[in-house]
Short mmCIF file of C-alpha atoms and ligand atoms in Angstrom, two decimals:
data_model
loop_
_atom_site.label_atom_id
_atom_site.label_comp_id
_atom_site.label_asym_id
_atom_site.label_seq_id
_atom_site.Cartn_x
_atom_site.Cartn_y
_atom_site.Cartn_z
CA UNK T 1 0.00 0.00 0.00
CA UNK T 2 1.20 3.53 -0.62
CA UNK T 3 2.63 5.48 2.27
CA UNK T 4 2.08 9.16 3.04
CA UNK T 5 0.93 8.48 6.57
CA UNK T 6 -0.65 5.27 5.37
CA UNK T 7 1.04 2.97 7.86
CA UNK T 8 0.14 5.16 10.79
CA UNK T 9 -3.49 5.32 9.74
CA UNK T 10 -3.62 1.61 8.99
CA UNK T 11 -2.22 0.84 12.46
CA UNK T 12 -4.76 3.16 14.05
CA UNK T 13 -7.63 1.45 12.25
CA UNK T 14 -6.34 -1.92 13.47
CA UNK T 15 -6.12 -0.60 17.02
CA UNK T 16 -9.74 0.45 16.73
CA UNK T 17 -10.62 -3.05 15.52
CA UNK T 18 -8.82 -4.60 18.50
CA UNK T 19 -10.57 -2.23 20.88
CA UNK T 20 -13.96 -3.17 19.49
CA UNK T 21 -13.07 -6.85 19.62
CA UNK T 22 -11.95 -6.53 23.25
CA UNK T 23 -15.30 -4.94 24.07
CA UNK T 24 -16.98 -7.90 22.40
CA UNK T 25 -18.84 -5.71 19.92
CA UNK T 26 -20.53 -7.79 17.25
CA UNK T 27 -21.90 -6.58 13.94
CA UNK T 28 -25.38 -6.65 15.37
CA UNK T 29 -24.27 -4.54 18.36
CA UNK T 30 -23.11 -1.83 16.00
CA UNK T 31 -26.75 -0.84 15.37
CA UNK T 32 -27.27 -0.18 19.08
CA UNK T 33 -23.89 1.54 19.52
CA UNK T 34 -24.36 3.79 16.50
CA UNK T 35 -27.81 5.34 16.33
CA UNK T 36 -26.93 7.04 13.02
CA UNK T 37 -25.68 3.81 11.42
CA UNK T 38 -28.50 3.65 8.88
CA UNK T 39 -27.72 7.19 7.73
CA UNK T 40 -24.00 6.64 7.51
CA UNK T 41 -23.99 3.27 5.85
CA UNK T 42 -27.09 3.43 3.66
CA UNK T 43 -26.86 5.56 0.51
CA UNK T 44 -29.17 6.01 -2.45
CA UNK T 45 -28.73 7.45 -5.89
CA UNK T 46 -31.27 7.48 -8.72
CA UNK T 47 -33.11 4.31 -7.75
CA UNK T 48 -30.04 2.45 -6.51
CA UNK T 49 -30.06 1.69 -2.79
CA UNK T 50 -26.87 0.56 -1.10
CA UNK T 51 -26.81 -0.76 2.45
CA UNK T 52 -23.45 -1.44 4.08
CA UNK T 53 -24.82 -1.33 7.62
CA UNK T 54 -24.53 -5.11 8.15
CA UNK T 55 -20.77 -5.10 7.66
CA UNK T 56 -17.75 -5.29 9.89
CA UNK T 57 -17.17 -1.54 9.69
CA UNK T 58 -17.95 0.53 12.74
CA UNK T 59 -18.26 4.25 12.15
CA UNK T 60 -14.83 4.73 13.73
CA UNK T 61 -13.28 2.20 11.38
CA UNK T 62 -14.99 3.83 8.42
CA UNK T 63 -13.58 7.21 9.47
CA UNK T 64 -10.11 5.69 9.60
CA UNK T 65 -10.50 4.09 6.21
CA UNK T 66 -11.71 7.37 4.71
CA UNK T 67 -8.52 8.96 6.03
CA UNK T 68 -6.61 6.10 4.49
CA UNK T 69 -8.27 6.74 1.13
CA UNK T 70 -7.39 10.42 1.36
CA UNK T 71 -3.80 9.60 2.27
CA UNK T 72 -3.55 7.46 -0.88
CA UNK T 73 -4.57 10.40 -3.03
CA UNK T 74 -7.81 8.85 -4.34
CA UNK T 75 -9.13 12.25 -5.38
CA UNK T 76 -5.93 13.10 -7.28
CA UNK T 77 -5.76 9.70 -9.00
CA UNK T 78 -9.41 10.06 -10.00
CA UNK T 79 -8.52 13.38 -11.61
CA UNK T 80 -5.56 11.85 -13.41
CA UNK T 81 -7.78 9.14 -14.85
CA UNK T 82 -10.32 11.69 -16.14
CA UNK T 83 -7.55 13.82 -17.64
CA UNK T 84 -6.19 10.86 -19.57
CA UNK T 85 -2.86 10.54 -17.76
CA UNK T 86 -1.17 7.16 -18.21
CA UNK T 87 -2.23 5.71 -14.86
CA UNK T 88 -1.86 2.22 -16.35
CA UNK T 89 1.87 2.56 -15.81
CA UNK T 90 3.13 -0.86 -16.85
CA UNK T 91 1.53 -0.45 -20.29
CA UNK T 92 1.93 3.33 -20.37
CA UNK T 93 -1.75 3.81 -21.17
CA UNK T 94 -4.53 6.12 -20.16
CA UNK T 95 -7.69 4.63 -18.66
CA UNK T 96 -10.61 6.26 -20.39
CA UNK T 97 -13.65 3.99 -20.29
CA UNK T 98 -15.51 6.91 -18.69
CA UNK T 99 -14.91 9.02 -21.81
CA UNK T 100 -16.91 6.43 -23.78
CA UNK T 101 -20.06 7.28 -21.87
CA UNK T 102 -19.71 11.05 -21.77
CA UNK T 103 -22.89 12.36 -23.44
CA UNK T 104 -22.51 14.26 -26.70
CA UNK T 105 -23.68 17.43 -24.92
CA UNK T 106 -20.62 17.33 -22.63
CA UNK T 107 -17.04 18.20 -23.56
CA UNK T 108 -14.10 16.26 -22.11
CA UNK T 109 -10.84 17.69 -20.82
CA UNK T 110 -9.40 19.79 -23.70
CA UNK T 111 -6.46 17.40 -24.11
CA UNK T 112 -8.92 14.61 -24.90
CA UNK T 113 -10.80 16.43 -27.68
CA UNK T 114 -9.46 14.23 -30.48
CA UNK T 115 -10.09 11.02 -28.60
CA UNK T 116 -13.57 12.19 -27.78
CA UNK T 117 -14.33 13.05 -31.40
CA UNK T 118 -13.17 9.56 -32.43
CA UNK T 119 -15.39 8.02 -29.77
CA UNK T 120 -18.44 9.97 -30.90
CA UNK T 121 -17.74 9.15 -34.54
CA UNK T 122 -17.52 5.38 -33.87
CA UNK T 123 -20.59 5.56 -31.70
CA UNK T 124 -22.67 7.13 -34.45
CA UNK T 125 -21.38 4.56 -36.96
CA UNK T 126 -22.37 1.79 -34.55
CA UNK T 127 -25.79 3.34 -34.06
CA UNK T 128 -26.41 3.55 -37.79
CA UNK T 129 -25.06 0.08 -38.46
CA UNK T 130 -27.28 -1.35 -35.72
CA UNK T 131 -30.34 0.45 -37.08
CA UNK T 132 -29.59 -0.81 -40.59
CA UNK T 133 -29.20 -4.39 -39.41
CA UNK T 134 -32.38 -4.15 -37.36
CA UNK T 135 -34.38 -2.68 -40.25
CA UNK T 136 -32.98 -5.14 -42.78
CA UNK T 137 -31.29 -2.40 -44.84
CA UNK T 138 -28.01 -4.24 -44.37
CA UNK T 139 -28.43 -7.89 -45.26
CA UNK T 140 -26.42 -11.03 -45.82
CA UNK T 141 -24.97 -11.94 -49.22
CA UNK T 142 -28.22 -13.43 -50.44
CA UNK T 143 -30.23 -10.32 -49.54
CA UNK T 144 -31.92 -11.77 -46.48
CA UNK T 145 -32.08 -9.82 -43.22
CA UNK T 146 -29.88 -11.03 -40.39
CA UNK T 147 -31.73 -13.01 -37.76
CA UNK T 148 -28.74 -14.14 -35.69
CA UNK T 149 -25.67 -12.26 -34.56
CA UNK T 150 -22.71 -14.21 -33.18
CA UNK T 151 -20.22 -12.29 -31.07
CA UNK T 152 -16.91 -14.17 -31.20
CA UNK T 153 -14.75 -12.98 -28.33
CA UNK T 154 -13.44 -14.01 -24.92
CA UNK T 155 -12.77 -12.37 -21.55
CA UNK T 156 -13.75 -8.72 -21.70
CA UNK T 157 -14.71 -9.13 -25.34
CA UNK T 158 -17.44 -11.53 -24.28
CA UNK T 159 -18.40 -11.32 -20.61
CA UNK T 160 -19.73 -7.74 -20.46
CA UNK T 161 -21.91 -7.82 -23.59
CA UNK T 162 -23.08 -11.37 -22.82
CA UNK T 163 -24.06 -10.44 -19.26
CA UNK T 164 -25.92 -7.28 -20.37
CA UNK T 165 -27.76 -9.20 -23.10
CA UNK T 166 -28.82 -11.88 -20.64
CA UNK T 167 -30.04 -9.21 -18.24
CA UNK T 168 -32.05 -7.16 -20.73
CA UNK T 169 -33.03 -9.34 -23.68
CA UNK T 170 -36.52 -10.02 -22.31
CA UNK T 171 -37.40 -6.34 -22.62
CA UNK T 172 -36.24 -5.60 -26.18
CA UNK T 173 -36.77 -7.06 -29.63
CA UNK T 174 -34.09 -7.57 -32.21
CA UNK T 175 -32.01 -10.21 -33.93
CA UNK T 176 -31.00 -13.03 -31.63
CA UNK T 177 -27.54 -12.69 -30.09
CA UNK T 178 -25.14 -15.55 -29.39
CA UNK T 179 -21.79 -15.46 -27.66
CA UNK T 180 -19.04 -17.81 -28.80
CA UNK T 181 -15.98 -17.68 -26.57
CA UNK T 182 -14.40 -21.05 -25.84
CA UNK T 183 -11.83 -22.62 -28.15
CA UNK T 184 -13.51 -25.89 -27.16
CA UNK T 185 -15.31 -26.69 -30.42
CA UNK T 186 -18.22 -28.28 -28.57
CA UNK T 187 -19.50 -24.74 -28.14
CA UNK T 188 -19.27 -23.93 -31.86
CA UNK T 189 -20.61 -27.34 -32.90
CA UNK T 190 -23.74 -26.90 -30.81
CA UNK T 191 -24.24 -23.30 -31.87
CA UNK T 192 -23.66 -23.81 -35.58
CA UNK T 193 -26.48 -26.37 -35.69
CA UNK T 194 -28.92 -23.61 -34.75
CA UNK T 195 -27.71 -21.09 -37.34
CA UNK T 196 -28.74 -20.36 -40.90
CA UNK T 197 -25.56 -19.18 -42.66
CA UNK T 198 -27.49 -16.82 -44.95
CA UNK T 199 -28.97 -14.89 -42.02
CA UNK T 200 -26.05 -14.97 -39.59
CA UNK T 201 -23.63 -12.13 -38.95
CA UNK T 202 -20.36 -12.73 -37.07
CA UNK T 203 -18.79 -9.98 -34.98
CA UNK T 204 -15.14 -10.76 -34.25
CA UNK T 205 -14.61 -8.95 -30.96
CA UNK T 206 -10.97 -8.74 -29.95
CA UNK T 207 -9.11 -5.73 -28.66
CA UNK T 208 -5.76 -7.12 -29.81
CA UNK T 209 -7.02 -9.36 -32.62
CA UNK T 210 -4.33 -11.83 -31.56
CA UNK T 211 -6.27 -13.93 -29.05
CA UNK T 212 -6.01 -17.57 -30.06
CA UNK T 213 -9.50 -18.61 -28.93
CA UNK T 214 -11.16 -15.81 -30.87
CA UNK T 215 -9.10 -16.12 -34.03
CA UNK T 216 -9.57 -19.88 -34.11
CA UNK T 217 -13.34 -19.62 -33.67
CA UNK T 218 -13.49 -16.84 -36.28
CA UNK T 219 -11.57 -18.98 -38.77
CA UNK T 220 -13.84 -21.97 -38.13
CA UNK T 221 -16.92 -19.77 -38.63
CA UNK T 222 -15.41 -18.40 -41.82
CA UNK T 223 -14.71 -21.87 -43.19
CA UNK T 224 -18.28 -22.87 -42.35
CA UNK T 225 -19.67 -19.86 -44.22
CA UNK T 226 -17.46 -20.49 -47.25
CA UNK T 227 -18.77 -24.02 -47.36
CA UNK T 228 -22.43 -23.15 -46.77
CA UNK T 229 -23.07 -19.81 -48.49
CA UNK T 230 -24.13 -19.91 -52.13
CA UNK T 231 -21.52 -17.25 -53.00
CA UNK T 232 -18.68 -19.06 -51.18
CA UNK T 233 -15.58 -17.01 -50.33
CA UNK T 234 -16.86 -13.83 -52.00
CA UNK T 235 -20.06 -13.82 -49.99
CA UNK T 236 -18.31 -14.14 -46.67
CA UNK T 237 -17.37 -10.46 -46.31
CA UNK T 238 -21.07 -9.60 -45.95
CA UNK T 239 -21.18 -11.77 -42.87
CA UNK T 240 -18.18 -10.48 -40.91
CA UNK T 241 -17.51 -7.44 -38.78
CA UNK T 242 -14.51 -6.68 -36.56
CA UNK T 243 -14.46 -4.83 -33.24
CA UNK T 244 -10.84 -4.12 -32.50
CA UNK T 245 -7.97 -1.72 -31.90
CA UNK T 246 -5.88 -3.73 -34.38
CA UNK T 247 -7.06 -2.55 -37.77
CA UNK T 248 -4.36 -4.31 -39.75
CA UNK T 249 -4.93 -7.74 -38.26
CA UNK T 250 -8.68 -7.41 -38.82
CA UNK T 251 -8.06 -6.50 -42.46
CA UNK T 252 -5.59 -9.35 -42.84
CA UNK T 253 -8.33 -11.66 -41.64
CA UNK T 254 -10.40 -10.46 -44.58
CA UNK T 255 -12.74 -7.99 -42.95
CA UNK T 256 -13.55 -4.89 -44.97
CA UNK T 257 -12.37 -1.54 -43.64
CA UNK T 258 -15.94 -0.18 -43.47
CA UNK T 259 -16.83 -3.14 -41.29
CA UNK T 260 -14.09 -2.54 -38.71
CA UNK T 261 -15.32 -0.64 -35.64
CA UNK T 262 -12.30 0.68 -33.75
CA UNK T 263 -11.58 1.79 -30.23
CA UNK T 264 -8.48 3.00 -28.43
CA UNK T 265 -5.97 1.17 -26.26
CA UNK T 266 -7.11 3.42 -23.42
CA UNK T 267 -10.05 1.01 -22.93
CA UNK T 268 -9.13 -2.03 -20.86
CA UNK T 269 -10.59 -5.34 -22.06
CA UNK T 270 -12.75 -5.78 -18.97
CA UNK T 271 -14.18 -2.25 -19.35
CA UNK T 272 -14.79 -2.59 -23.07
CA UNK T 273 -18.51 -3.24 -23.27
CA UNK T 274 -18.83 0.56 -23.56
CA UNK T 275 -16.63 0.57 -26.67
CA UNK T 276 -17.30 -1.00 -30.07
CA UNK T 277 -16.99 -4.36 -28.28
CA UNK T 278 -20.60 -3.65 -27.26
CA UNK T 279 -21.85 -3.61 -30.88
CA UNK T 280 -23.82 -6.85 -30.45
CA UNK T 281 -25.91 -5.06 -27.81
CA UNK T 282 -26.56 -2.07 -30.06
CA UNK T 283 -27.93 -4.51 -32.63
CA UNK T 284 -29.77 -6.88 -30.32
CA UNK T 285 -31.26 -4.42 -27.84
CA UNK T 286 -31.35 -1.33 -30.04
CA UNK T 287 -29.81 2.13 -29.69
CA UNK T 288 -32.50 3.46 -27.30
CA UNK T 289 -31.67 0.76 -24.77
CA UNK T 290 -27.97 1.50 -25.18
CA UNK T 291 -28.50 5.22 -24.68
CA UNK T 292 -30.22 4.48 -21.38
CA UNK T 293 -27.45 2.04 -20.32
CA UNK T 294 -24.85 4.72 -21.03
CA UNK T 295 -26.92 7.36 -19.20
CA UNK T 296 -27.00 5.17 -16.11
CA UNK T 297 -23.26 4.60 -16.19
CA UNK T 298 -22.68 8.31 -16.76
CA UNK T 299 -24.87 9.15 -13.74
CA UNK T 300 -22.64 6.91 -11.62
CA UNK T 301 -19.52 8.49 -13.14
CA UNK T 302 -20.80 11.91 -12.07
CA UNK T 303 -21.60 10.70 -8.58
CA UNK T 304 -18.18 9.07 -8.27
CA UNK T 305 -16.31 12.10 -9.58
CA UNK T 306 -18.23 14.84 -7.81
CA UNK T 307 -19.44 13.54 -4.46
CA UNK T 308 -17.23 14.03 -1.44
CA UNK T 309 -15.69 10.72 -0.55
CA UNK T 310 -17.52 10.34 2.78
CA UNK T 311 -20.90 10.33 0.98
CA UNK T 312 -19.68 8.53 -2.11
CA UNK T 313 -21.38 5.16 -2.65
CA UNK T 314 -18.41 3.94 -4.66
CA UNK T 315 -15.93 4.80 -1.93
CA UNK T 316 -18.02 3.33 0.88
CA UNK T 317 -18.50 0.11 -1.09
CA UNK T 318 -14.79 -0.04 -1.93
CA UNK T 319 -13.72 0.56 1.67
CA UNK T 320 -16.12 -2.09 2.92
CA UNK T 321 -14.59 -4.66 0.58
CA UNK T 322 -11.08 -3.50 1.30
CA UNK T 323 -11.58 -3.84 5.04
CA UNK T 324 -13.01 -7.33 4.73
CA UNK T 325 -10.18 -8.45 2.43
CA UNK T 326 -7.15 -6.67 3.86
CA UNK T 327 -8.18 -5.81 7.39
CA UNK T 328 -9.96 -9.05 8.27
CA UNK T 329 -8.28 -11.46 5.82
CA UNK T 330 -11.55 -12.61 4.29
CA UNK T 331 -10.30 -13.96 1.02
CA UNK T 332 -13.52 -14.42 -0.95
CA UNK T 333 -16.58 -12.39 -1.84
CA UNK T 334 -19.92 -13.90 -2.84
CA UNK T 335 -21.88 -11.91 -5.39
CA UNK T 336 -25.50 -13.05 -5.14
CA UNK T 337 -28.06 -11.45 -7.40
CA UNK T 338 -31.66 -12.25 -6.53
CA UNK T 339 -32.72 -11.97 -10.15
CA UNK T 340 -32.31 -14.75 -12.66
CA UNK T 341 -31.56 -12.25 -15.42
CA UNK T 342 -28.35 -11.34 -13.61
CA UNK T 343 -27.17 -14.91 -14.02
CA UNK T 344 -23.89 -13.80 -15.60
CA UNK T 345 -23.18 -10.87 -13.31
CA UNK T 346 -20.75 -12.80 -11.13
CA UNK T 347 -18.88 -14.09 -14.22
CA UNK T 348 -18.43 -10.53 -15.46
CA UNK T 349 -17.48 -9.36 -11.99
CA UNK T 350 -14.96 -12.14 -11.64
CA UNK T 351 -12.92 -10.84 -14.54
CA UNK T 352 -13.48 -7.20 -13.64
CA UNK T 353 -12.34 -7.61 -10.07
CA UNK T 354 -9.90 -10.54 -10.15
CA UNK T 355 -8.05 -9.50 -13.31
CA UNK T 356 -7.85 -5.94 -11.99
CA UNK T 357 -6.96 -6.46 -8.36
CA UNK T 358 -5.60 -10.00 -8.03
CA UNK T 359 -2.07 -8.65 -7.72
CA UNK T 360 0.92 -8.72 -5.41
CA UNK T 361 3.22 -6.06 -6.77
CA UNK T 362 2.55 -2.37 -6.29
CA UNK T 363 3.06 0.27 -8.93
CA UNK T 364 6.32 1.22 -7.22
CA UNK T 365 7.62 -2.37 -7.53
CA UNK T 366 7.22 -3.17 -3.81
CA UNK T 367 5.24 -6.18 -2.63
CA UNK T 368 1.87 -5.51 -1.04
CA UNK T 369 1.85 -6.32 2.64
CA UNK T 370 -1.82 -7.34 2.78
CA UNK T 371 -4.24 -9.54 0.85
CA UNK T 372 -5.65 -7.64 -2.12
CA UNK T 373 -8.66 -8.41 -4.32
CA UNK T 374 -10.82 -11.33 -3.14
CA UNK T 375 -11.92 -14.45 -5.01
CA UNK T 376 -15.28 -13.58 -6.52
CA UNK T 377 -17.94 -16.22 -6.98
CA UNK T 378 -21.67 -16.38 -7.13
CA UNK T 379 -24.90 -17.42 -8.72
CA UNK T 380 -28.43 -16.13 -8.58
CA UNK T 381 -30.41 -16.69 -5.40
CA UNK T 382 -32.25 -18.77 -4.52
CA UNK T 383 -30.28 -21.35 -6.48
CA UNK T 384 -27.17 -20.52 -4.47
CA UNK T 385 -29.07 -21.12 -1.23
CA UNK T 386 -29.43 -24.75 -2.23
CA UNK T 387 -25.79 -25.03 -3.29
CA UNK T 388 -23.17 -23.22 -1.21
CA UNK T 389 -24.96 -21.14 1.44
CA UNK T 390 -24.27 -23.88 3.97
CA UNK T 391 -20.63 -22.75 3.78
CA UNK T 392 -21.59 -19.08 4.07
CA UNK T 393 -23.54 -19.71 7.28
CA UNK T 394 -21.54 -22.36 9.11
CA UNK T 395 -18.02 -22.68 7.73
CA UNK T 396 -15.21 -21.44 9.99
CA UNK T 397 -14.08 -19.40 6.99
CA UNK T 398 -16.10 -16.21 6.79
CA UNK T 399 -17.10 -14.98 3.34
CA UNK T 400 -18.61 -11.55 2.99
CA UNK T 401 -21.67 -11.45 0.76
CA UNK T 402 -23.01 -8.89 -1.69
CA UNK T 403 -26.77 -9.31 -2.16
CA UNK T 404 -28.28 -7.67 -5.22
CA UNK T 405 -32.03 -7.29 -5.52
CA UNK T 406 -34.44 -5.75 -7.99
CA UNK T 407 -37.46 -4.05 -6.43
CA UNK T 408 -39.89 -4.26 -9.37
CA UNK T 409 -39.92 -7.34 -11.55
CA UNK T 410 -40.90 -7.48 -15.21
CA UNK T 411 -43.29 -10.38 -14.82
CA UNK T 412 -46.80 -10.67 -13.48
CA UNK T 413 -46.09 -12.93 -10.54
CA UNK T 414 -45.21 -10.37 -7.90
CA UNK T 415 -47.04 -11.89 -4.96
CA UNK T 416 -46.40 -15.55 -5.53
CA UNK T 417 -42.82 -15.30 -6.77
CA UNK T 418 -41.13 -11.95 -6.41
CA UNK T 419 -42.04 -11.25 -2.78
CA UNK T 420 -40.79 -14.70 -1.82
CA UNK T 421 -37.58 -14.19 -3.76
CA UNK T 422 -36.87 -10.88 -2.04
CA UNK T 423 -37.92 -12.18 1.38
CA UNK T 424 -35.31 -14.90 0.93
CA UNK T 425 -32.64 -12.32 0.11
CA UNK T 426 -33.43 -10.20 3.17
CA UNK T 427 -33.70 -13.26 5.39
CA UNK T 428 -30.31 -14.56 4.32
CA UNK T 429 -28.68 -11.25 5.22
CA UNK T 430 -30.50 -11.32 8.54
CA UNK T 431 -29.37 -14.88 9.26
CA UNK T 432 -25.75 -14.01 8.47
CA UNK T 433 -25.93 -11.04 10.81
CA UNK T 434 -27.79 -12.47 13.76
CA UNK T 435 -27.10 -16.17 13.64
CA UNK T 436 -28.97 -18.39 16.06
CA UNK T 437 -27.87 -20.09 19.27
CA UNK T 438 -28.53 -23.73 19.80
CA UNK T 439 -26.48 -25.28 22.56
CA UNK T 440 -28.37 -28.59 22.60
CA UNK T 441 -27.87 -29.28 18.93
CA UNK T 442 -24.58 -27.60 18.00
CA UNK T 443 -25.01 -28.47 14.33
CA UNK T 444 -28.00 -26.12 14.38
CA UNK T 445 -25.91 -23.30 15.76
CA UNK T 446 -25.36 -20.28 13.52
CA UNK T 447 -22.54 -18.06 14.75
CA UNK T 448 -23.85 -15.01 12.88
CA UNK T 449 -21.72 -11.88 12.92
CA UNK T 450 -21.08 -12.45 9.18
CA UNK T 451 -20.97 -9.36 7.00
CA UNK T 452 -23.09 -8.59 3.98
CA UNK T 453 -24.03 -5.61 1.87
CA UNK T 454 -27.31 -5.24 0.01
CA UNK T 455 -27.77 -3.40 -3.25
CA UNK T 456 -31.27 -2.83 -4.59
CA UNK T 457 -32.17 -1.29 -7.92
CA UNK T 458 -35.69 -0.09 -8.70
CA UNK T 459 -35.95 -2.09 -11.91
CA UNK T 460 -33.60 -4.10 -14.05
CA UNK T 461 -33.76 -1.68 -16.95
CA UNK T 462 -30.80 -0.37 -18.98
CA UNK T 463 -30.46 2.78 -16.88
CA UNK T 464 -30.21 1.01 -13.53
CA UNK T 465 -28.00 -1.69 -14.96
CA UNK T 466 -25.66 1.04 -16.23
CA UNK T 467 -25.56 2.57 -12.73
CA UNK T 468 -24.74 -0.80 -11.20
CA UNK T 469 -21.98 -1.74 -13.63
CA UNK T 470 -20.22 1.62 -13.34
CA UNK T 471 -20.45 1.33 -9.55
CA UNK T 472 -18.50 -1.94 -9.69
CA UNK T 473 -15.95 -0.54 -12.12
CA UNK T 474 -15.22 2.45 -9.90
CA UNK T 475 -15.14 0.35 -6.73
CA UNK T 476 -12.29 -1.63 -8.22
CA UNK T 477 -10.43 1.53 -9.14
CA UNK T 478 -10.70 2.87 -5.58
CA UNK T 479 -9.53 -0.37 -4.01
CA UNK T 480 -6.60 -0.69 -6.42
CA UNK T 481 -5.60 2.89 -5.70
CA UNK T 482 -5.51 2.24 -1.97
CA UNK T 483 -3.57 -0.99 -2.40
CA UNK T 484 -1.17 0.93 -4.64
CA UNK T 485 -1.48 -1.63 -7.44
CA UNK T 486 -2.11 -1.11 -11.15
CA UNK T 487 -5.72 -2.25 -11.63
CA UNK T 488 -5.51 -1.87 -15.39
CA UNK T 489 -2.92 -4.37 -16.55
CA UNK T 490 -3.15 -8.19 -16.47
CA UNK T 491 0.33 -9.64 -16.76
CA UNK T 492 -0.72 -12.68 -14.75
CA UNK T 493 -2.54 -14.15 -17.75
CA UNK T 494 0.52 -14.16 -20.01
CA UNK T 495 2.66 -17.03 -18.72
CA UNK T 496 0.07 -19.76 -19.25
CA UNK T 497 -0.63 -18.51 -22.78
CA UNK T 498 3.07 -18.61 -23.69
CA UNK T 499 3.56 -22.08 -22.21
CA UNK T 500 0.56 -23.49 -24.13
CA UNK T 501 2.16 -22.21 -27.32
CA UNK T 502 5.48 -23.79 -26.48
CA UNK T 503 3.83 -27.14 -25.60
CA UNK T 504 2.05 -27.12 -28.95
CA UNK T 505 5.32 -26.32 -30.72
CA UNK T 506 7.16 -28.91 -28.64
CA UNK T 507 9.70 -26.23 -27.68
CA UNK T 508 12.31 -27.16 -25.11
CA UNK T 509 10.37 -30.35 -24.31
CA UNK T 510 13.39 -31.81 -22.52
CA UNK T 511 13.08 -29.05 -19.91
CA UNK T 512 9.52 -30.01 -19.02
CA UNK T 513 8.86 -31.71 -15.69
CA UNK T 514 7.84 -35.39 -15.77
CA UNK T 515 4.21 -34.68 -14.94
CA UNK T 516 3.91 -32.21 -17.82
CA UNK T 517 5.61 -34.62 -20.19
CA UNK T 518 3.30 -37.46 -19.20
CA UNK T 519 0.20 -35.29 -19.68
CA UNK T 520 1.41 -34.10 -23.09
CA UNK T 521 1.88 -37.71 -24.11
CA UNK T 522 -1.45 -38.84 -22.70
CA UNK T 523 -3.31 -35.99 -24.40
CA UNK T 524 -1.32 -36.16 -27.64
CA UNK T 525 -0.51 -32.46 -27.39
CA UNK T 526 2.96 -32.64 -28.81
O1 F6P Z 601 -7.34 -12.80 -20.50
C1 F6P Z 601 -6.53 -11.79 -20.94
C2 F6P Z 601 -7.22 -10.82 -21.85
O2 F6P Z 601 -6.25 -9.99 -22.38
C3 F6P Z 601 -8.32 -10.01 -21.20
O3 F6P Z 601 -7.86 -8.94 -20.49
C4 F6P Z 601 -9.14 -9.64 -22.37
O4 F6P Z 601 -10.40 -9.19 -22.00
C5 F6P Z 601 -9.17 -10.96 -23.11
O5 F6P Z 601 -7.87 -11.49 -22.93
C6 F6P Z 601 -9.49 -10.88 -24.57
O6 F6P Z 601 -8.57 -10.11 -25.25
P1 F6P Z 601 -8.85 -9.58 -26.70
O7 F6P Z 601 -10.04 -8.67 -26.63
O8 F6P Z 601 -7.61 -8.84 -27.11
O9 F6P Z 601 -9.12 -10.74 -27.60
#
């Protein structure tokens, strides 16, 4: 963690923790000790309600952590990000996903004028392209409108758009979207059986356009089209689009320049659903839905940038997570949406959080002295209740929980279904907090005193989803800034990729360990 009084503050916060522990203060007790707890720890913005009152933060600890955040220069770093300074130091890149959602009525920092103009230009091309696909003005080679759009991408070039589509598809009409990510051809084999080549458009989504999974799937899809389309190779260009920063590689693949939607290297992969990587959503949900998604994210950007840190939902959420992970050594975080449509939220969050903050080395090259980003996992309630909640309630390992609820459903079964769903969510948080004593039957004993936060949005519409996603993005930024790490690179994914290549090429095989050699032989890899 960065210094600047940091160590002194960190020690003081720990002293406070010890003092509270010595007094035997439990999470539940905090409500009695702190009459203003609901005001301090519950924040709302535009139909998003955030409750961190059932967490292991007393008001005194929160005060200390706010000081810690100030000592780490959160406000300055936030400014640097907005101004386009290269805060992604190891790659010497700016971090400008917020510029992607700046409305056209707003101007960015003067230094970013050119970037901003490029962003607006691509956005209007995407809008028009999406409208033309939706109306049938742009068709496949045989003149038929596209019915199916396949986004070929992985990691950030898949998870964000896929998650948003799953969340919102029930509310909007449009061509059907599919997401092809895995190099495992079982995925393609199953998908291709459902597709009509004449009415299918492929979007090759890859920031670098070098990712082996994506390029392999794209080539397989291309071969399939060449084989199936009446016009063969010539017809294929009508069925391919690229979303990439690597114009040359996309062209080399055979995609026409007018079909390449660019973005800048200042957009990290896991933040890229706001860039042209989100094109599938523009087509499948329509530009009006996308405008509302962007408006929601922009509203959260404004809150994050302008609110004082003590009233800032992002900062409070970040400090809560940071305290659980680094202060209390809780190494996991369960993300539990009580809405089936948010099925893929924890997958998206896994990459966003773990690829950003699963790091050991600080920007200054020093090792971090505390655990950093937690292991994220989750699934929608109530399914999770019947899978892993046993561990959440009774394991000696304590896992903080993030409950996410939606107040108003988009179905007609409010009384029979929705109320029960939400009652389950609230009850789980209550059980984690209060526990239940049972001395006679110890296996029925619930220790309680287990932290959770609850986020509720009014409705799962594009606007509120935008608010929620930007909240998570900024939370990760704040935590990374306090830990002093670079949240915007991902060097940890490189070694495995390089070794897979060398196994396939049979490079330096004699240096491989016996277990690796045996597996390569068994699996006929090399
Ligand atoms: O897993 C590493 C990673 O670089 C991610 O950060 C990224 O989202 C993903 O691969 C896909 O990369 P690309 O968009 O360049 O294909």
